[in-house]
Amino acid sequence: MYDDTIAAVATAPGEAGVAVIRSSGPRSREILLRIFQPSRSDGSGTTPQSPALSPRAEGALEPRRLVHGWVVDPTGGERIDEALAVVMPGPRSFTGEDVAEVHCHGGHLSPRRVLGAMLAAGARLAEPGEFSLRAFLNGRLDLAQAEAVLDVVQARTSRAHQLALDGVAGKLSEAIRDVRRDLQEPRAHLEASIDFSEEDLPPQDVGPALAAALARVQGLLAEADQGIVYRQGVRTAIVGRPNVGKSSLLNALLRADRAIVTELPGTTRDTVEETASLAGVPFWLVDTAGLRDSSDPVEQLGVARSRSALQTADLVLLVLDGAAPLAEEDRALAGAVVGRPLVVALNKADLPSRLGPDDVRALLPDARCVSVSALRGDGLAELEQELARTALGGLAAADPSVSNPRHKAALGRAEQALLAALEAHAAGLPTDVQAAEVAAAVTALGEITGENATEDLLDTIFSRFCIGK
Ligand code: GDP
């Protein structure tokens, strides 16, 4: 499909045992032969043989077999690194094209120099996501699978990771293909009856088939929000008046000392943001500076940031001091967060209680309340469970196939189109109206797997990948 050969470092930069540099395209093998000298196959040493394009190098590089040797500069012949190399001829490769890989030492120099050698030998530096784009365009994986590959790389919790792996394996893709296939017949029937009169066609009621497809689409949609929570995490604002123990609680949840804990009120001036896996759900925890009026300009800035953190949060964790009576600030905060997905942590449970769950219920009747001690760690497991439960919105644990908002949006369009088709069908509207809606549903579904992806959409998706992916 492409006539140029791309190359990039596929592993993350930095000190590491091994780095992988890969190339894809028609000249992959030839380029590898120009920069790689296999060591003797009899195992009598690692002395490279020259020149690079030796018959032995040709013979040693059998498909999909790792070969030990040296990478050399294709212009000067100087040794660059000791490495293993492999060629994977297309179409049975990641991209569907001829692929070559060099596994050299990690670190700052080796990968860069090996890549430099490949470029000097005729490869072009790959664009971000270009390997995956080629894999998609060559039909090695569909769009939903390619996106799931990125999710595997970016997953922060084992649950998110597992869902992403399901996506790579084609769980969603299969479901989408099934629905598209089930829509083929009713669509063909509807389109045929535009051109022929009903009498010329075998009688068929497309209603049940459309309703079945709609039910499957709605089934996928029902789990989507949960999948998105697992994939994206839950932005949680930790709010509370100064000194109730927000930073201490954040630290306790993170089991690390990222936020500054201090005994001076109002010193958490900036917001602190951390990720944590709580009861299997990924959270972005934002510790806000005390939301209170202040004359200190620095603190005011922090307060402004807290307010915006509060506005953009998916969930609010309101911290109250259980060892002190309710303060006016607590009431004001409660008023600000009422109606939001909310969990109340009644902190300092290790001290004599001055504020109980009943007081919290009187203040915020719908909020879930957990007594904790950030200092001693009491109640944290329960708090984690409560946060996870609230984040999932009370949804029963499922194995969602959909976890990407793009897929959810496309499913939503398919749902609307199928609803409109069924309505037109029930109202006995002309078959071309019904057919157009079914076609729109098929197109929307095809955007998920990529059958109906525009170039712009592909650009948007693959440019988010890193170089070498
Ligand atoms: P923030 O201003 O809300 O972030 O509060 P901090 O986390 O800075 O805590 C304020 C003070 O309360 C510190 O002296 C903490 O050690 C103390 N503190 C926090 N959590 C607890 C707790 O569960 N029990 C007790 N006894 N003290 C706590």
Short mmCIF file of C-alpha atoms and ligand atoms in Angstrom, two decimals, residues 238-251 259-268 287-290 319 321 323 346-351 372-378, ligand 1:
data_model
loop_
_atom_site.label_atom_id
_atom_site.label_comp_id
_atom_site.label_asym_id
_atom_site.label_seq_id
_atom_site.Cartn_x
_atom_site.Cartn_y
_atom_site.Cartn_z
CA ILE A 238 -11.62 16.90 47.77
CA VAL A 239 -13.24 19.90 49.44
CA GLY A 240 -13.59 21.04 53.01
CA ARG A 241 -12.73 23.99 55.17
CA PRO A 242 -9.08 24.39 56.21
CA ASN A 243 -7.63 21.89 58.69
CA VAL A 244 -10.35 19.26 58.45
CA GLY A 245 -7.69 16.90 57.08
CA LYS A 246 -8.09 17.01 53.27
CA SER A 247 -4.38 16.67 52.55
CA SER A 248 -3.99 14.00 55.22
CA LEU A 249 -6.86 12.08 53.68
CA LEU A 250 -5.44 12.43 50.17
CA ASN A 251 -2.12 11.13 51.44
CA ALA A 259 0.38 16.81 49.28
CA ILE A 260 1.91 19.09 51.87
CA VAL A 261 0.40 18.51 55.28
CA THR A 262 0.78 21.38 57.69
CA GLU A 263 -0.81 22.67 60.86
CA LEU A 264 -1.27 26.20 59.54
CA PRO A 265 -4.76 26.77 58.18
CA GLY A 266 -4.91 27.59 54.50
CA THR A 267 -1.46 26.45 53.41
CA THR A 268 -2.57 24.02 50.75
CA ASP A 287 -6.97 18.39 46.77
CA THR A 288 -8.33 21.90 46.77
CA ALA A 289 -7.09 24.70 48.90
CA GLY A 290 -9.57 25.67 51.60
CA VAL A 319 -14.36 16.32 54.26
CA ASP A 321 -14.04 17.43 60.98
CA ALA A 323 -14.09 16.29 66.27
CA LEU A 346 -16.30 12.44 58.58
CA ASN A 347 -12.65 12.70 59.53
CA LYS A 348 -10.73 12.51 62.81
CA ALA A 349 -12.77 9.56 64.05
CA ASP A 350 -9.88 8.84 66.42
CA LEU A 351 -10.81 11.94 68.47
CA VAL A 372 -12.61 7.87 58.83
CA SER A 373 -9.37 8.72 60.52
CA ALA A 374 -6.83 9.92 58.00
CA LEU A 375 -4.29 9.81 60.80
CA ARG A 376 -4.79 6.17 61.75
CA GLY A 377 -6.20 4.83 58.51
CA ASP A 378 -9.52 3.75 60.01
P1 GDP B 1 -6.42 20.37 55.32
O1 GDP B 1 -6.14 21.82 55.57
O2 GDP B 1 -7.87 20.11 55.27
O3 GDP B 1 -5.71 19.83 54.13
O4 GDP B 1 -5.91 19.56 56.61
P2 GDP B 1 -4.54 18.78 56.86
O5 GDP B 1 -4.55 17.49 56.18
O6 GDP B 1 -3.42 19.72 56.61
O7 GDP B 1 -4.69 18.47 58.42
C1 GDP B 1 -4.88 19.47 59.37
C2 GDP B 1 -4.47 18.96 60.73
O8 GDP B 1 -5.35 17.93 61.14
C3 GDP B 1 -3.07 18.32 60.75
O9 GDP B 1 -2.47 18.68 61.96
C4 GDP B 1 -3.34 16.85 60.69
O10 GDP B 1 -2.33 16.11 61.29
C5 GDP B 1 -4.63 16.75 61.47
N1 GDP B 1 -5.41 15.58 61.07
C6 GDP B 1 -5.76 15.21 59.82
N2 GDP B 1 -6.49 14.09 59.85
C7 GDP B 1 -6.60 13.71 61.15
C8 GDP B 1 -7.24 12.63 61.82
O11 GDP B 1 -7.87 11.73 61.24
N3 GDP B 1 -7.16 12.60 63.18
C9 GDP B 1 -6.48 13.56 63.87
N4 GDP B 1 -6.44 13.44 65.19
N5 GDP B 1 -5.88 14.57 63.26
C10 GDP B 1 -5.93 14.67 61.92
#
